XYZ file of C-alpha atoms in Angstrom:
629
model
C 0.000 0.000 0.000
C 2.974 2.285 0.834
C 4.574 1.413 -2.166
C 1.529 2.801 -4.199
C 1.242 5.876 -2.715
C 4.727 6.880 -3.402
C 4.028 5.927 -6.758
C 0.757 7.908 -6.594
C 2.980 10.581 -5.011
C 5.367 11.033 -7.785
C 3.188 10.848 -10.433
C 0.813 14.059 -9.275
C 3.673 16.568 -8.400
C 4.840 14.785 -12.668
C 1.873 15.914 -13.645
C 2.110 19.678 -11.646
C 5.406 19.815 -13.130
C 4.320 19.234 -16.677
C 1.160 21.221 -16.433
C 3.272 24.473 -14.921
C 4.859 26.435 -18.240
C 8.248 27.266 -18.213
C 10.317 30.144 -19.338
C 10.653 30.014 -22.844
C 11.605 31.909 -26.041
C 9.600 32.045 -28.883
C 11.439 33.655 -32.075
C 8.748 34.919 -34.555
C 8.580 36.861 -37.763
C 8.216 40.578 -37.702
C 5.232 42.001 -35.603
C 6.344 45.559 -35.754
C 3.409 48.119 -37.206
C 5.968 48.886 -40.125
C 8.011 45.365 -41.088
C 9.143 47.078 -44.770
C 11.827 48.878 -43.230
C 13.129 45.610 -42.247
C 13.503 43.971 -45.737
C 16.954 44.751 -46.209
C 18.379 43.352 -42.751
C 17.772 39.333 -42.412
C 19.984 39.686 -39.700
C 17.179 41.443 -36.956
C 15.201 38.660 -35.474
C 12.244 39.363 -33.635
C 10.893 37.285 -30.504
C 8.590 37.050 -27.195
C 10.116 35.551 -24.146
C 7.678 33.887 -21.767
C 7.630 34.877 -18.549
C 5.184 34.745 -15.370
C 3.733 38.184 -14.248
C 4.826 37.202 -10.505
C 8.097 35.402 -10.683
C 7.074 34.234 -7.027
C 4.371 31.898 -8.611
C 4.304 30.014 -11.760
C 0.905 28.818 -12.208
C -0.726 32.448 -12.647
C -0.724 34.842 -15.402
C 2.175 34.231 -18.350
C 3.022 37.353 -20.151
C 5.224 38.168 -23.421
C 8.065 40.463 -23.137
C 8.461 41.547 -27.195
C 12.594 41.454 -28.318
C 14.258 42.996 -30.927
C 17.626 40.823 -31.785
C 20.084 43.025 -34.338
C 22.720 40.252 -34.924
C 26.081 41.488 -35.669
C 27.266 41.116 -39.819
C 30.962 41.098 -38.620
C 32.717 37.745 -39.353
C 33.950 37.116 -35.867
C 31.678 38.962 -33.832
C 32.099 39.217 -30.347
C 30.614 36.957 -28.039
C 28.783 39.357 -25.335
C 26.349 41.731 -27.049
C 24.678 45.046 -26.020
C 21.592 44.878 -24.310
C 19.951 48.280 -24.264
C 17.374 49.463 -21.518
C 14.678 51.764 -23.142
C 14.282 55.534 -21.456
C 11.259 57.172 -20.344
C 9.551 54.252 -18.194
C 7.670 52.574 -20.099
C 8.243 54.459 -23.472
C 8.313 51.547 -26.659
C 11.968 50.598 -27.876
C 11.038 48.233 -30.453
C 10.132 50.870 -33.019
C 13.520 52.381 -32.496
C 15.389 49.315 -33.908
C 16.738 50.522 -36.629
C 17.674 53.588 -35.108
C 19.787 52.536 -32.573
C 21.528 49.634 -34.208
C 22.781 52.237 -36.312
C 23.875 54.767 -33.804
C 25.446 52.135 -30.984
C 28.625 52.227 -32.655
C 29.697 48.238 -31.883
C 29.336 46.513 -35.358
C 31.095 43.710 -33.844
C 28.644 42.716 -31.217
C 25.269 41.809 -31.242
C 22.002 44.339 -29.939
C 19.306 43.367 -28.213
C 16.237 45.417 -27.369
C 13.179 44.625 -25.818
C 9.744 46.457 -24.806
C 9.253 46.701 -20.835
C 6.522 44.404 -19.575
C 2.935 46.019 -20.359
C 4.169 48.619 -23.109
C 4.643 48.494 -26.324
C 4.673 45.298 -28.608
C 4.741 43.193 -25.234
C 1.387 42.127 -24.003
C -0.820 42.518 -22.317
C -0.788 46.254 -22.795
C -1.224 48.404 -19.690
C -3.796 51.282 -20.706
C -2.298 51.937 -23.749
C -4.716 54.588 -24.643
C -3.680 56.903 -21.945
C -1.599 59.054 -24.682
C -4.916 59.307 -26.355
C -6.675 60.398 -23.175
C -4.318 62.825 -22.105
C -4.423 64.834 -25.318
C -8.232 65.180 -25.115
C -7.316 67.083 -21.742
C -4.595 69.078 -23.610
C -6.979 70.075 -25.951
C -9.129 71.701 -22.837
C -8.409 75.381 -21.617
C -7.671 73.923 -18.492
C -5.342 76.050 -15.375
C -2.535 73.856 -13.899
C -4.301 72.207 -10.994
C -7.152 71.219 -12.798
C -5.345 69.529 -15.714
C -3.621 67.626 -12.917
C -6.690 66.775 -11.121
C -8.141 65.396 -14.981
C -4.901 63.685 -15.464
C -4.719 61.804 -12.413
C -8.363 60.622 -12.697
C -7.505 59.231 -15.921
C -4.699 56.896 -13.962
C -6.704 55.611 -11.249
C -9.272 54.870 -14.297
C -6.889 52.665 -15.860
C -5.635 50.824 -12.782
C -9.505 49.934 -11.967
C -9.586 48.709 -15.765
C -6.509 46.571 -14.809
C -7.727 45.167 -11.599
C -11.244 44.195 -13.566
C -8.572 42.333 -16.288
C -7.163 40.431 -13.589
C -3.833 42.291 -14.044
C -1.785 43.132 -10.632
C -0.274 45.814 -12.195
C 2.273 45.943 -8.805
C 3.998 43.300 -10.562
C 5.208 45.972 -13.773
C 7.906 48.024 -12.426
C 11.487 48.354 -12.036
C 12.063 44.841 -10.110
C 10.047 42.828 -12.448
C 11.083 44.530 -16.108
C 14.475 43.398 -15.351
C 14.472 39.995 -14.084
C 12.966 39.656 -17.307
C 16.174 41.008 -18.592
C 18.002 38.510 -16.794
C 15.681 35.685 -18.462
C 15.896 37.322 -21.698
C 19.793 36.928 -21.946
C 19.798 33.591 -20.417
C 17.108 32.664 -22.498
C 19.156 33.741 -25.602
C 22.416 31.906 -24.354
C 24.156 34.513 -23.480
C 26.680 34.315 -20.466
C 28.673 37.679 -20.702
C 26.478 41.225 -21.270
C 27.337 44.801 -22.180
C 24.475 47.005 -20.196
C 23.620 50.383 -22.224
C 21.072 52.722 -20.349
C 19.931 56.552 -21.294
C 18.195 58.519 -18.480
C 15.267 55.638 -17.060
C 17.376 52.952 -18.632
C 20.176 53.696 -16.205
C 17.410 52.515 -13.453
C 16.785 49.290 -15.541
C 20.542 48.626 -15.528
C 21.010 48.839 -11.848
C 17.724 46.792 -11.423
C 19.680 43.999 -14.129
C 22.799 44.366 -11.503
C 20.897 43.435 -8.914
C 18.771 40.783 -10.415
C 22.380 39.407 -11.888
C 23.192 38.758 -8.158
C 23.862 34.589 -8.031
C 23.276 34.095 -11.838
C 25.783 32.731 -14.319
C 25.196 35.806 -16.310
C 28.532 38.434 -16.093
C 28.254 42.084 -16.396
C 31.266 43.113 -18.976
C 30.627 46.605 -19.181
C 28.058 49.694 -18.081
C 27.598 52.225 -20.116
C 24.949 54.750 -17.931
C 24.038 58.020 -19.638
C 22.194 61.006 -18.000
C 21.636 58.778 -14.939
C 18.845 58.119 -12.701
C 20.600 56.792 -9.300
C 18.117 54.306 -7.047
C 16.517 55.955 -4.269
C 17.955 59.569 -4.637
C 16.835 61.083 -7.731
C 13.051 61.753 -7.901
C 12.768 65.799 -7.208
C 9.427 67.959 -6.783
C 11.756 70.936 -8.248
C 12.064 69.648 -11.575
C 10.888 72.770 -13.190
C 14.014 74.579 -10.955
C 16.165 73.021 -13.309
C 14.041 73.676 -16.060
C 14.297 77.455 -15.518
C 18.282 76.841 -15.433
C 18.787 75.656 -18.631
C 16.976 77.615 -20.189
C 18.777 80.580 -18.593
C 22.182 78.972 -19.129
C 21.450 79.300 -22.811
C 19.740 82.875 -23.150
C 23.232 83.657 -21.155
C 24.931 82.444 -23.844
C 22.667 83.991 -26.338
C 23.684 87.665 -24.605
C 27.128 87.196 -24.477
C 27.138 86.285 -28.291
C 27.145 89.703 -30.041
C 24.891 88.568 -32.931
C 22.532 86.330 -30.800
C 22.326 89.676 -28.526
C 21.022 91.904 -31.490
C 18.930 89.668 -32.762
C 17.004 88.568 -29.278
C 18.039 91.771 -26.778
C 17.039 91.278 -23.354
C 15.341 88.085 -24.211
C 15.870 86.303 -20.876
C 13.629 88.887 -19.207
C 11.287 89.313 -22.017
C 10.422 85.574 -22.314
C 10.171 85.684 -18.169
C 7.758 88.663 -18.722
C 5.835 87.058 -21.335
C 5.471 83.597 -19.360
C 3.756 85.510 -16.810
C 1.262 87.565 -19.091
C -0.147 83.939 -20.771
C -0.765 82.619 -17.254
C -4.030 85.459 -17.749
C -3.797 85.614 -21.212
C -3.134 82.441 -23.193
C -2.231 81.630 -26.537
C -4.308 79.877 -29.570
C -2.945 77.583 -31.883
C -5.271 76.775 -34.645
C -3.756 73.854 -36.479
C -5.503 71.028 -36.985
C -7.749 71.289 -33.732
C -7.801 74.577 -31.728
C -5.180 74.036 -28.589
C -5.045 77.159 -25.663
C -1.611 77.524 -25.014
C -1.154 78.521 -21.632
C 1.918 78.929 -19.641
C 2.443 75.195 -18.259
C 2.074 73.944 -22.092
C 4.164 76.520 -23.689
C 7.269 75.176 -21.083
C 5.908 71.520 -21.680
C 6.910 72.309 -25.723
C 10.125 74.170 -24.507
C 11.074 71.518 -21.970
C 10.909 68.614 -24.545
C 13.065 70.523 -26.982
C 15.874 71.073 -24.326
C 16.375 67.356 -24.240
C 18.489 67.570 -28.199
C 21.022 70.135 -27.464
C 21.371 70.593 -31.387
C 18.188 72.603 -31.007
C 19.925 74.610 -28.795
C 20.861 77.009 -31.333
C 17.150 77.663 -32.369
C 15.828 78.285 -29.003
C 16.231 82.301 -28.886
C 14.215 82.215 -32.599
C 11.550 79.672 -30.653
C 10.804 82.031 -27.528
C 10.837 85.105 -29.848
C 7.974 83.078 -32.015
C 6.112 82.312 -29.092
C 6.495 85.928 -27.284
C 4.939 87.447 -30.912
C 2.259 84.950 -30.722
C 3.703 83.775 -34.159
C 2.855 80.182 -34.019
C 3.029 78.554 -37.495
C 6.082 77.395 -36.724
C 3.951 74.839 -34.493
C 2.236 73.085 -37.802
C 5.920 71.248 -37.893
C 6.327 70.856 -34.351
C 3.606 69.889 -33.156
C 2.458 66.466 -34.849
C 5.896 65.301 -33.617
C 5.577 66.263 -29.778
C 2.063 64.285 -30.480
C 3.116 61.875 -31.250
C 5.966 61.226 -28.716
C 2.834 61.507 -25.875
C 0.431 59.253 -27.944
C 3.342 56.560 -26.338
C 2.360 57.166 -22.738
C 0.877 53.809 -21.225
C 0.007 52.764 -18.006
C 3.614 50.944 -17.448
C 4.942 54.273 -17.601
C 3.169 55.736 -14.304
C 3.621 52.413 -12.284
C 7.092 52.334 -13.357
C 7.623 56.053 -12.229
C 5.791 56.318 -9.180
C 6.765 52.686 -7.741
C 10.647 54.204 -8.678
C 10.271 56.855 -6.516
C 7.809 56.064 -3.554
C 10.804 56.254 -0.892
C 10.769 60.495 -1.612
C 7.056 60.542 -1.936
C 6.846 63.075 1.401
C 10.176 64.867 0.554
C 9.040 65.371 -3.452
C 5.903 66.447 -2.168
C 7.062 69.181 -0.303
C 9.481 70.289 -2.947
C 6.623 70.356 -5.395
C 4.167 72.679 -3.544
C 7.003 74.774 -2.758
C 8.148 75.078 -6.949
C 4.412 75.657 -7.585
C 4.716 78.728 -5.172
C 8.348 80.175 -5.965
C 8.120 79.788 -10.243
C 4.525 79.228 -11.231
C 5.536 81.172 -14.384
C 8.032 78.180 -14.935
C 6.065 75.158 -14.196
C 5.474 72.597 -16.760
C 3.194 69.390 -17.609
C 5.680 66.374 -16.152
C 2.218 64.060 -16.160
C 3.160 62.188 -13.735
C 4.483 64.383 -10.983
C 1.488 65.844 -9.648
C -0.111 61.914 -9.705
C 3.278 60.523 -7.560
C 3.026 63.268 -4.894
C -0.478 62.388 -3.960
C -1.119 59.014 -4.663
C -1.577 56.257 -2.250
C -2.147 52.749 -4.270
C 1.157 51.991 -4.784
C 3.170 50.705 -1.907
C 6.950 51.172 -1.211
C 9.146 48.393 -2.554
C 12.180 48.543 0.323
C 14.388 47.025 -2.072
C 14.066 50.871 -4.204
C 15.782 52.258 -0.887
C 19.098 50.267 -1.355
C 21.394 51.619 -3.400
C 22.753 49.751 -5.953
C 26.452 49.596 -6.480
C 28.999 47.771 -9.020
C 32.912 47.111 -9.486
C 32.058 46.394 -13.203
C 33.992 49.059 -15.561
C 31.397 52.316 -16.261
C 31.345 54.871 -18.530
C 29.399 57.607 -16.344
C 28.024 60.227 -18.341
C 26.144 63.555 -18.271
C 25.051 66.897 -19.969
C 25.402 70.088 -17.939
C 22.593 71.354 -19.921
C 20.291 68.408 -19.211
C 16.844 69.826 -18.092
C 15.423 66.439 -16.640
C 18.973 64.436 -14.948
C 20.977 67.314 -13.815
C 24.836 66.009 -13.673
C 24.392 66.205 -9.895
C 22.787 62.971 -10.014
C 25.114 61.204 -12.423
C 28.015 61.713 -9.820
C 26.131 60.116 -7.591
C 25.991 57.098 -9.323
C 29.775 57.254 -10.129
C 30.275 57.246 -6.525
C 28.316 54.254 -6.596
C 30.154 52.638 -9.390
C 33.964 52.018 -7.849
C 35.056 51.206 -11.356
C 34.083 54.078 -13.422
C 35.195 56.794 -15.546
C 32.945 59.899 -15.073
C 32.555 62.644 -17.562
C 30.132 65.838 -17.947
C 29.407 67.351 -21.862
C 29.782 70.809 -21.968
C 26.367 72.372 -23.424
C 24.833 68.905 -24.191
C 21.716 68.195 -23.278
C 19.634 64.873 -22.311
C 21.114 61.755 -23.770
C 25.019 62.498 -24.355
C 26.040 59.141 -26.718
C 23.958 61.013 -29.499
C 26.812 63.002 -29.486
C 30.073 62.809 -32.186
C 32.152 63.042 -29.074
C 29.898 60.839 -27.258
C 29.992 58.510 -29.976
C 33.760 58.370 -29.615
C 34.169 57.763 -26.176
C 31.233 55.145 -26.485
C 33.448 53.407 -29.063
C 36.596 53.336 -27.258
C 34.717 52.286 -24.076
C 33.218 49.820 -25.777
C 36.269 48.047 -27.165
C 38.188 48.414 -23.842
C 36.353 49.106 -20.981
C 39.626 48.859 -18.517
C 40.689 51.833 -20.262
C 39.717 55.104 -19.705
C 38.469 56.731 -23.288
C 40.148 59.936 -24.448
C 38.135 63.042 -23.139
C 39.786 65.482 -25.521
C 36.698 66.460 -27.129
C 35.158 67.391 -24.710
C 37.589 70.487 -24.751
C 36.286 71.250 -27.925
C 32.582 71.253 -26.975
C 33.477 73.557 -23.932
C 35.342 76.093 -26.142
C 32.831 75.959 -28.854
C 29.739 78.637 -28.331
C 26.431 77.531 -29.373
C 26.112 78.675 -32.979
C 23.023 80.599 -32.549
C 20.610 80.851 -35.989
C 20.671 85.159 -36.055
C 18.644 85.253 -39.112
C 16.709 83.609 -41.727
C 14.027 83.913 -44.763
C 11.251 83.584 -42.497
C 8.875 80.889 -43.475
C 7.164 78.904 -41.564
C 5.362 77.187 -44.553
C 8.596 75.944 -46.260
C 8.876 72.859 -43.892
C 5.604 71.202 -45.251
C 6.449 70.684 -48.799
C 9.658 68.968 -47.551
C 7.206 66.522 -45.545
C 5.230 65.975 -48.772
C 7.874 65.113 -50.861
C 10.955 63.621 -48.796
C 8.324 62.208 -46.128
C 5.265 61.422 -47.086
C 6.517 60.844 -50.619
C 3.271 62.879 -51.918
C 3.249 61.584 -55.432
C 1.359 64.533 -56.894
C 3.726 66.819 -54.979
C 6.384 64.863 -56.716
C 4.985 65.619 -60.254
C 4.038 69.283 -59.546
C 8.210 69.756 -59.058
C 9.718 66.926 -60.913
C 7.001 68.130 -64.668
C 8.459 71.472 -65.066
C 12.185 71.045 -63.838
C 11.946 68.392 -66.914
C 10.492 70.269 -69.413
C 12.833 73.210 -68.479
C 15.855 71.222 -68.879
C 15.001 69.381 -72.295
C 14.073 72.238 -73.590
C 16.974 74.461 -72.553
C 19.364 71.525 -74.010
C 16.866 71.966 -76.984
C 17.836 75.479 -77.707
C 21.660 75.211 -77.001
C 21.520 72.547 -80.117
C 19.526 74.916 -82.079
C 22.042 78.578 -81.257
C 25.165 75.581 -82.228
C 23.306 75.452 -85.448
C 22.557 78.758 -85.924
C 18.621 78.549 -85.487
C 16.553 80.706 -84.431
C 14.858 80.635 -80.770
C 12.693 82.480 -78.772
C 14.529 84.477 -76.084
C 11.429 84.994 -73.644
C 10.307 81.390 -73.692
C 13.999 80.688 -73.358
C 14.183 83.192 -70.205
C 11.194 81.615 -68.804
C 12.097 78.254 -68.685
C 15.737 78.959 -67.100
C 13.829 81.203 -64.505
C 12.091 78.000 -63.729
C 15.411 75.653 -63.555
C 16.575 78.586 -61.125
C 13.880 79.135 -58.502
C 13.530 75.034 -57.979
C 16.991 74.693 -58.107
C 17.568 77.031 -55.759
C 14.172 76.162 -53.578
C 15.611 72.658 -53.480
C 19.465 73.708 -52.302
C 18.578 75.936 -50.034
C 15.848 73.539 -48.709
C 18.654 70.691 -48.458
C 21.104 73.366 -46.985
C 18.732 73.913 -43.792
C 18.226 70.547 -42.841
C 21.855 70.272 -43.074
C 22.010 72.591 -40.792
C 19.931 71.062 -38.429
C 17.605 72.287 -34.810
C 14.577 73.480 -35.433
C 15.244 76.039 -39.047
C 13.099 74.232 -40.727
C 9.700 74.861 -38.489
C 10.715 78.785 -39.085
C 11.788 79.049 -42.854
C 14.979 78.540 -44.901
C 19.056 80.023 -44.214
C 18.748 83.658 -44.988
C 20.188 83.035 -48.582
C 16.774 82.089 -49.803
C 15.335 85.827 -49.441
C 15.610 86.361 -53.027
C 13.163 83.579 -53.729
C 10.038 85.531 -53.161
C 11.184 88.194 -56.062
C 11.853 85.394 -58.340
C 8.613 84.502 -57.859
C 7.518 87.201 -59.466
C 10.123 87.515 -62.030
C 7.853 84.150 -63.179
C 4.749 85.622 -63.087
C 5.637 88.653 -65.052
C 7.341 86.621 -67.775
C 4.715 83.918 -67.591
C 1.910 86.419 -68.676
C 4.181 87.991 -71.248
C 4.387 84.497 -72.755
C 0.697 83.609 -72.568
C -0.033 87.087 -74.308
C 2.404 86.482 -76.868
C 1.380 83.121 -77.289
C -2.449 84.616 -77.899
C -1.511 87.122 -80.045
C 0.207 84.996 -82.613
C -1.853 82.410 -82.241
C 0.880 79.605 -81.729
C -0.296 76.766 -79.716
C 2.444 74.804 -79.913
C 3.873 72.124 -76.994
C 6.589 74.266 -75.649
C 4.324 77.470 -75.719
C 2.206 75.420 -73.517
C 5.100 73.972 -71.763
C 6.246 76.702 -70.519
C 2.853 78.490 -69.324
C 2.318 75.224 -67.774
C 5.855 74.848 -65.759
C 5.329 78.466 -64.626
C 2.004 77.691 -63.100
C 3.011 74.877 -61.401
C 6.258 76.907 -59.820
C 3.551 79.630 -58.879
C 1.460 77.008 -57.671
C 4.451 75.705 -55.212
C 5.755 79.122 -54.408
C 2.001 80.297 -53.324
C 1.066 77.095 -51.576
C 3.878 77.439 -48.991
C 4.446 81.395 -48.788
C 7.160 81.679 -51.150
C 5.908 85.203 -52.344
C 5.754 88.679 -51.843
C 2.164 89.373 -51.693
């Protein structure tokens, strides 16, 4: 009998065993919204990894974690890749593939990426609608503590819709997204791991660190950029440092000579002005009315600080918004849109579970910002939600501070208006091996940089060594090269989006028709004065005037986005003033054509040509404000 039920015994807990799933990878093809981009690169793999949603018990909820893997082309690649921790909380990775494959400069490795737990291509999805939600609220005239109060009704909506799922949405932050980390190299038979981070990601790495603890999995390198250090960073001030950046670089702006005549005074104008629209608002009427008041106006600022190669352009920004001038917003705007359509319900579990250890001291610090620089406050999201709420409980482990001997590249901007440097040398004090180094004038996210890219590279290759700083002597000597003055046009920038974007094939033909015509018909006539034949001088003037004004539309249009920052949203380089006048240099020789064309009754295809390639050159040059009238 005894002998039966130990039989009996070992069969049940076989059949617990068999009926529990197990951690798993499961490579599939592409599941990304736009897989054509990936036609040309059979070496990115795409994958879920199968996880539990509590690691504590394996007969609950599974969940997919969605991976990007870039495999390395090289023909002896190294054997420990990259794996790269997304910023912004919860903010999607996958879609930036491509992207940063291309700008982690380690051809020799391989890159993986994945979406955090609950966002992005990973499933479930945690309220994935909230970006959706929150711009309905924009879109209200709403003062700063009611937007907040709308806002933060929106998140306890969506954790109710979670709890009604079945979905402990406790089990989505910091601790859990990177045990699944941990899983997702082992998973992928990988024992050795380069760790890359940008501002949040720094928090996933030293959440990997500590999951790493008693794994087989080794640590080669840490590469943490604009840094987010465990238990000490989360500040209710954050618009303190907003206001210092953006002083830092009107400071700049007045000590540069041109950049002072062009913008005088502007630091205390734009102050000034900040504090009229908190009474008097601005209107934006793109493609729905928005009130721009003075908490959205910094919110637009504040997310342009992060790129410090729109540093140049932020004088000619403030001096758009203090005229009320905002066109320039049709090119701006769709793009800050869309970079909030990503919010998601992992993003405000991941922040405010982060940070719940400060929750009294932020607090504080908040109501005392909102007092001291109301004029300077802007829309965080989040911030006003983490001060109050009470749902999400303390995790003691956030209190620890995580340290490492592993060899770190420790980086910062000093123009960084979310992760002052301040907090990036704390976490090199908490990293014993690790080179520390601040970018002059850079702002959030320093590897972007060419002489972040260098020191990445050299780290990279030999992380006992510490990389050459001598750029950064460079950046530090360099001023900001201010944009003084330009063919203002604010109109300029959407026929770029038709063509090089959007790929707008009438658009195409309206520019590609005439330049063709022109050209065949120039060559036409250089054949025919060779020969000694006659030609006809206006149509002849006509058709070069049209070769001209695209040619030149086209240069000086390429010439601006080589330029880079924000140009574009405001017009061309100031070389392209003469456009306008030729403009009507067509016009005027377009009707002399049609008249002569009428009066000697000759119909013929390059009579018509050319009336026709002049129309469709007016036809540009009117559509986007290329004109004098």
């Amino acid at each position: 009998m005894k002998k039966y039920f130990i039989i009996s015994l070992i069969l049940t807990f076989s059949i617990n065993a068999l009926s529990q799933q197990s951690i798993s990878i499961e490579k599939t093809d592409c599941f990304l919204d736009d897989c054509d981009q990936f036609k040309n690169y059979p070496n990115i793999e795409f994958g879920h990894l199968n996880v539990p949603e509590d690691y504590e018990n394996h007969t609950g909820r599974w969940i997919k974690v969605a991976f990007t893997l870039v495999k390395s082309t090289m023909d002896n690649p190294e054997p420990d890749p990259i794996l790269v921790f997304g910023g912004g909380w919860g903010q999607p990775e996958l879609n930036r593939t491509l992207w940063q494959s291309n700008m982690i400069p380690a051809k020799n490795r391989d890159i993986i990426l994945f979406d955090y737990r609950g966002s992005g291509y990973s499933r479930p999805k945690l309220c994935p609608d909230l970006g959706e939600k929150h711009l309905e609220i924009i879109k209200q005239d709403l003062d700063f503590d009611a937007f907040n109060e709308k806002i933060n009704q929106q998140f306890y909506a969506c954790f109710d819709e979670l709890q009604k799922r079945g979905i402990d949405y406790r089990l989505y932050g910091t601790e859990s997204k990177t045990k699944d980390a941990l899983k997702l190299i082992e998973q992928l038979g990988y024992t050795t791991v380069n760790l890359f981070g940008v501002s949040n990601g720094t928090m996933g790495i030293q959440g990997f660190i500590r999951a790493a603890e008693g794994s087989k999995v080794e640590i080669r390198s840490i590469y943490s950029d604009s840094n987010i250090p465990m238990r000490d960073f989360q500040q209710g001030d954050l618009s303190v440092l907003y206001k210092e950046v953006i002083e830092k670089i009107l400071d700049d702006c007045a000590k540069n000579r041109d950049c002072n005549a062009a913008y005088p005074n502007l630091k205390e104008r734009f102050r000034n002005f900040l504090i009229e629209t908190m009474s008097k608002p601005l209107t934006y009427n793109g493609e729905s009315e928005i009130v721009f008041n003075t908490y959205l106006i910094n919110s637009v600022i504040h997310q342009l600080l992060y790129n410090s190669t729109l540093h140049k352009d932020i004088p000619l920004l403030l001096e758009a918004f203090i005229a009320n001038e905002l066109d320039f917003l049709d090119g701006i705007y769709p793009v800050l849109e869309e970079i909030l359509l990503e919010s998601n319900g992992t993003a405000i579990i991941n922040y405010t579970y982060d940070w719940k250890a400060r929750q009294a001291e932020v607090s504080k610090e908040y109501e005392e910002t909102k007092k001291s620089i109301p004029e300077y406050m802007w829309t965080d999201f989040w911030l006003d939600f983490y001060t109050k709420d009470s749902t999400i409980a303390l995790n003691p482990r956030d209190t620890i501070p995580v340290t490492s001997d592993v060899p770190a590249l420790v980086v910062a901007g000093t123009y960084d208006p979310f992760t002052a440097p301040e907090y990036s040398r704390i976490m090199n004090e908490r990293y014993s091996n690790s080179y520390y180094f601040e970018f002059p004038k850079v702002g959030h996210s320093v590897f972007v940089t060419p002489c972040g890219q260098k020191m990445l590279n050299e780290f990279l290759k030999q992380p006992e060594a510490e990389p050459s700083s001598e750029c950064l002597e460079n950046l530090a000597s360099t001023p900001i090269p201010f944009t003084t003055s330009i063919y203002a046009n604010s109109k300029v920038s959407s026929l770029i989006k038709k063509v090089a974007i959007d790929r707008n094939l009438l658009w195409i033909v309206i520019l590609f028709v005439p330049f063709l015509l022109a050209l065949i018909y120039i060559f036409r006539e250089v054949i025919r004065v060779i020969r000694k034949k006659t030609y006809s001088a206006l149509r002849t003037v006509l058709f070069l005037s049209v070769i001209i004004f695209l040619v030149g539309l086209g240069y000086y249009m390429l010439a601006t986005v080589n330029l880079g920052g924000l140009t574009l949203f405001f017009g061309l380089i100031d070389e392209a003033w003469w456009l306008p006048w030729f403009s009507l240099v067509i016009i005027i020789l377009g009707i002399l054509q049609l008249y002569r064309m009428i009066k000697e009754s000759k119909y013929t295809f390059w009579n018509f040509g050319a009336i026709v390639s002049a129309v469709l050159v007016l036809i540009t040059a009117f559509g986007h404000g290329i004109h004098l009238f």
